[in-house]
Coordinates of C-alpha atoms in Angstrom, one line a residue:
M152 CA 107.5 136.8 110.5
L153 CA 109.8 138.1 107.8
N154 CA 107.5 136.7 105.0
A155 CA 104.5 138.5 106.5
R156 CA 106.4 141.8 106.7
R157 CA 107.4 141.4 103.1
R158 CA 103.8 140.8 102.0
F159 CA 102.7 143.9 103.9
D160 CA 105.5 146.0 102.3
R161 CA 104.5 144.8 98.9
S162 CA 100.8 145.5 99.4
T163 CA 101.5 148.9 100.8
A164 CA 103.7 149.8 97.8
L165 CA 101.1 148.6 95.4
L166 CA 98.4 150.7 97.1
I167 CA 100.6 153.7 97.0
T168 CA 101.3 153.2 93.3
F169 CA 97.5 153.0 92.5
V170 CA 96.9 156.2 94.5
V171 CA 99.6 158.0 92.7
I172 CA 98.4 156.8 89.3
S173 CA 94.8 157.9 90.2
I174 CA 96.0 161.3 91.2
I175 CA 97.9 161.7 88.0
L176 CA 94.9 160.6 85.9
M177 CA 92.6 163.0 87.7
T178 CA 95.0 165.8 87.3
V179 CA 95.3 165.2 83.6
D180 CA 91.5 164.8 83.3
V181 CA 90.9 168.1 85.0
R182 CA 93.1 169.8 82.4
G183 CA 90.7 168.6 79.7
S184 CA 93.0 166.2 77.9
N185 CA 90.9 163.6 76.2
G186 CA 93.5 162.1 73.9
G187 CA 97.0 160.7 74.1
F188 CA 98.4 158.6 76.9
A189 CA 96.1 160.0 79.6
G190 CA 93.0 159.3 77.5
S191 CA 94.1 155.7 76.9
M192 CA 94.9 155.2 80.6
R193 CA 91.5 156.5 81.6
S194 CA 89.8 154.2 79.1
V195 CA 91.7 151.2 80.5
T196 CA 90.8 152.2 84.0
Q197 CA 87.2 152.6 83.1
A198 CA 87.2 149.2 81.4
V199 CA 88.6 147.6 84.6
V200 CA 86.4 149.5 87.1
A201 CA 83.1 149.5 85.2
P202 CA 82.3 145.8 85.5
I203 CA 83.2 145.9 89.3
Q204 CA 81.0 149.0 89.7
G205 CA 78.1 147.4 87.8
A206 CA 78.3 144.3 89.9
A207 CA 78.3 146.3 93.1
N208 CA 75.3 148.3 91.9
A209 CA 73.4 145.1 91.0
V210 CA 73.9 143.9 94.6
V211 CA 73.3 147.2 96.4
R212 CA 70.3 148.5 94.4
P213 CA 67.8 145.7 95.4
I214 CA 69.0 146.0 99.0
A215 CA 68.5 149.7 99.0
G216 CA 65.0 149.2 97.4
F217 CA 64.1 146.7 100.1
V218 CA 65.2 149.1 102.8
D219 CA 63.2 151.9 101.3
G220 CA 60.1 149.7 101.0
L221 CA 60.3 148.8 104.7
A222 CA 60.7 152.5 105.5
N223 CA 57.5 153.3 103.5
L224 CA 55.4 150.4 104.7
A225 CA 54.4 152.1 107.9
G226 CA 53.4 155.2 106.0
L227 CA 51.3 153.2 103.6
R228 CA 49.5 151.4 106.3
S229 CA 48.7 154.7 108.0
E230 CA 47.5 156.2 104.8
N231 CA 45.3 153.2 104.1
A232 CA 43.7 153.4 107.5
A233 CA 42.9 157.1 107.0
L234 CA 41.4 156.3 103.6
R235 CA 39.3 153.5 105.1
E236 CA 38.0 155.9 107.7
E237 CA 37.0 158.4 105.1
L238 CA 35.2 155.8 103.1
D239 CA 33.3 154.5 106.1
E240 CA 32.3 158.1 107.0
A241 CA 31.1 158.7 103.4
N242 CA 29.0 155.5 103.5
R243 CA 27.5 156.5 106.8
R244 CA 26.5 159.9 105.4
L245 CA 25.1 158.2 102.3
A246 CA 23.0 155.9 104.4
E247 CA 21.7 158.9 106.4
T248 CA 20.8 160.9 103.3
E249 CA 19.2 158.1 101.3
P250 CA 15.9 158.0 103.2
L251 CA 15.7 161.8 102.9
R252 CA 16.3 161.6 99.2
S253 CA 13.5 159.0 98.9
E254 CA 11.1 161.1 100.9
N255 CA 11.8 164.2 98.9
E256 CA 11.2 162.2 95.7
E257 CA 7.9 160.9 96.9
L258 CA 6.7 164.3 98.1
R259 CA 7.7 165.8 94.7
K260 CA 5.7 163.2 92.9
L261 CA 2.7 163.8 95.2
L262 CA 2.8 167.6 94.6
N263 CA 3.1 167.0 90.8
L264 CA 0.0 164.7 90.7
P265 CA -2.7 166.0 88.4
S266 CA -5.3 167.9 90.4
V267 CA -8.8 166.4 90.8
G268 CA -11.0 169.2 89.5
A269 CA -10.8 172.2 91.8
L270 CA -10.4 170.1 94.9
Q271 CA -8.2 171.2 97.7
S272 CA -6.0 168.6 99.4
Q273 CA -3.7 168.0 102.3
I274 CA -0.4 166.0 102.2
A275 CA -0.1 163.7 105.3
R276 CA 2.4 161.2 106.6
V277 CA 1.6 157.7 107.9
Q278 CA 2.1 157.6 111.6
A279 CA 0.9 154.1 112.4
R280 CA -0.4 151.0 110.7
G281 CA -3.1 148.5 111.8
S282 CA -2.1 146.6 114.9
S283 CA -2.8 143.2 113.4
D284 CA -3.0 141.4 110.0
F285 CA -6.8 141.8 110.2
D286 CA -6.7 145.6 110.8
H287 CA -6.4 147.0 107.3
S288 CA -6.0 150.7 108.2
I289 CA -3.4 153.4 108.8
V290 CA -3.3 156.5 110.9
V291 CA -2.0 159.8 109.3
N292 CA -0.8 163.0 111.0
K293 CA -3.5 165.3 109.7
G294 CA -6.9 165.8 111.3
S295 CA -9.8 168.2 111.8
A296 CA -7.4 171.1 112.6
D297 CA -6.2 170.7 109.0
G298 CA -9.7 170.6 107.5
V299 CA -9.9 166.8 107.3
V300 CA -13.3 165.2 107.8
V301 CA -14.7 161.6 107.6
D302 CA -15.1 160.1 104.1
Y303 CA -12.5 162.1 102.5
P304 CA -10.7 160.0 99.8
V305 CA -7.0 159.3 100.3
R306 CA -4.5 158.5 97.5
N307 CA -0.8 158.4 96.9
V308 CA 1.4 158.6 93.8
D309 CA 0.3 155.1 92.6
G310 CA -3.5 155.3 93.1
L311 CA -6.4 155.1 95.5
V312 CA -5.5 154.2 99.1
G313 CA -8.8 154.3 100.9
R314 CA -11.0 156.8 102.8
V315 CA -11.0 158.6 106.1
V316 CA -13.2 156.8 108.7
S317 CA -12.4 158.7 111.9
V318 CA -10.8 162.0 112.7
T319 CA -9.3 163.7 115.7
E320 CA -7.9 167.2 115.9
N321 CA -4.4 166.1 114.7
S322 CA -4.8 162.7 113.1
A323 CA -7.1 160.6 111.0
R324 CA -7.7 156.9 110.5
V325 CA -7.9 155.7 106.9
L326 CA -9.6 152.4 105.9
L327 CA -7.6 150.7 103.2
L328 CA -9.0 149.3 100.0
T329 CA -8.0 145.8 101.1
N330 CA -10.3 146.0 104.2
P331 CA -13.2 143.5 103.9
N332 CA -15.5 146.3 105.1
H333 CA -14.5 148.5 102.2
A334 CA -15.9 148.5 98.7
V335 CA -15.5 151.1 95.9
E336 CA -17.5 151.5 92.7
V337 CA -15.3 151.1 89.7
Q338 CA -15.3 151.3 85.9
V339 CA -13.3 149.2 83.4
V340 CA -11.3 151.7 81.4
G341 CA -12.1 151.5 77.7
S342 CA -15.6 150.1 78.2
E343 CA -18.9 151.0 79.8
D344 CA -18.7 148.0 82.3
R345 CA -19.0 148.9 85.9
G346 CA -18.9 147.0 89.1
S347 CA -17.6 147.0 92.7
A348 CA -14.1 146.4 93.9
K349 CA -14.3 144.8 97.4
G350 CA -11.6 144.3 99.9
R351 CA -10.8 140.7 100.8
G352 CA -8.5 141.1 103.7
A353 CA -5.6 140.0 101.5
S354 CA -3.2 141.7 99.1
D355 CA -5.8 141.9 96.3
L356 CA -9.4 143.0 95.7
Q357 CA -12.4 141.3 94.1
F358 CA -14.2 142.8 91.1
I359 CA -17.9 141.9 91.0
S360 CA -20.3 143.1 88.3
A361 CA -23.8 141.9 87.5
T362 CA -24.1 144.3 84.6
A363 CA -20.9 143.9 82.7
E364 CA -21.5 142.6 79.1
Q365 CA -17.9 142.2 77.9
E366 CA -15.3 139.9 79.3
I367 CA -12.8 141.5 81.7
T368 CA -9.4 140.8 80.2
E369 CA -6.3 140.2 82.3
G370 CA -4.5 143.5 82.9
A371 CA -7.6 145.6 82.3
T372 CA -7.4 148.9 84.2
L373 CA -10.1 149.8 86.8
V374 CA -10.7 153.3 88.1
T375 CA -13.2 154.9 90.5
D376 CA -16.6 155.6 89.3
A377 CA -18.5 158.7 90.4
G378 CA -20.1 158.5 93.9
R379 CA -18.2 158.1 97.1
Y380 CA -15.0 158.9 95.3
P381 CA -14.0 161.3 92.5
A382 CA -14.2 159.6 89.1
G383 CA -11.0 158.4 87.5
L384 CA -8.7 157.5 90.4
L385 CA -6.7 154.4 89.7
V386 CA -7.7 151.4 91.7
G387 CA -5.9 148.5 90.1
Y388 CA -5.6 145.9 87.4
A389 CA -7.5 142.7 86.6
S390 CA -5.4 139.7 87.5
E391 CA -7.3 137.2 85.4
T392 CA -9.5 137.2 82.4
A393 CA -13.2 136.6 83.3
Q394 CA -16.2 136.0 81.1
R395 CA -19.8 136.6 82.0
Q396 CA -22.0 133.4 82.4
A397 CA -25.7 133.5 82.1
G398 CA -27.3 134.1 85.5
F399 CA -24.0 134.8 87.2
A400 CA -22.2 138.0 88.0
I401 CA -18.8 138.4 86.5
Q402 CA -15.9 138.2 89.0
T403 CA -12.2 138.5 88.8
P404 CA -9.4 139.4 91.3
I405 CA -7.8 142.8 91.1
K406 CA -4.2 143.7 91.9
P407 CA -4.2 147.1 93.6
A408 CA -2.1 149.8 92.1
V409 CA -0.9 150.8 95.6
D410 CA 1.6 148.8 97.6
F411 CA 0.0 149.2 101.0
S412 CA 3.0 147.7 102.9
T413 CA 5.2 150.7 101.9
L414 CA 2.9 153.6 102.4
D415 CA 4.6 156.7 103.7
F416 CA 3.1 159.9 102.3
V417 CA -0.5 160.2 101.1
E418 CA -2.8 163.0 99.8
I419 CA -6.2 163.6 101.4
L420 CA -8.6 164.9 98.9
F421 CA -11.2 167.4 100.2
F422 CA -14.0 165.7 98.3
V423 CA -17.6 165.6 99.4
P424 CA -19.3 162.4 98.2
V425 CA -22.0 162.9 95.5
D426 CA -24.3 160.2 97.0
P427 CA -26.6 162.1 99.5
A428 CA -26.8 158.9 101.5
V429 CA -23.2 159.4 102.5
Q430 CA -23.2 161.7 105.5
L431 CA -20.0 163.3 106.9
A432 CA -19.5 162.3 110.5
P433 CA -18.3 164.7 113.1
A434 CA -14.7 164.7 114.3
E435 CA -13.7 162.6 117.3
S436 CA -12.1 164.1 120.3
D437 CA -8.4 163.5 120.9
S438 CA -9.3 162.4 124.4

């Protein structure tokens, strides 16, 4: 009991001594004395305290950083969620505007197509396609009310699509080049060779000519000849090289310039066929 009391008195006295010394040093420091005994004492004190303070900071600083990180984690998660929602919304808007951008681009190209003589024309949109793989036709949203009649040629930005075969007041059916019942007179660009491009019910056409004198080289360009269609409309390209053989017509497949599976907007040309045998049929009734 007595020993414990002595240790307490000794600790108390030591504490009081440190407090008094600290007060004296602070008083001297406030008075601006940087030299002499006070300066030396301050240096000694700093030398003793600095390592302890540095060690304490080394322990406390990571803990403080960790606590701050936990405090900010919830805020970062909330901010990330908000940014993710903004990104999703931007992607949705982009997906909605992309088809409109494509449509505008296609319409702009149609409007900028070189005119065919002084012909008038009407831009139309595809409303429906053939109901089967054997029905190579489309229905567009322009009809007799818009001045469309049977046998008018139809093209898009890539080339010849086909011709109008029936008309109602507000729609028209177009027979595609690939239809087996369709044939168009064509000329090989860069030569006097002419022939017929006939639909085969597939993705390509067949060029047949009994008068061609030169070989038809692969990649040769074929355009419409005068007659049912205005001259010079792009039809397609020869897929193979073909040479004429005695007694036989020259034949080669043609890759159409138009991708019929992606038709959207087309241009109907108000063209009256030159061939007098081609008669314009009356419009059908919507009923």
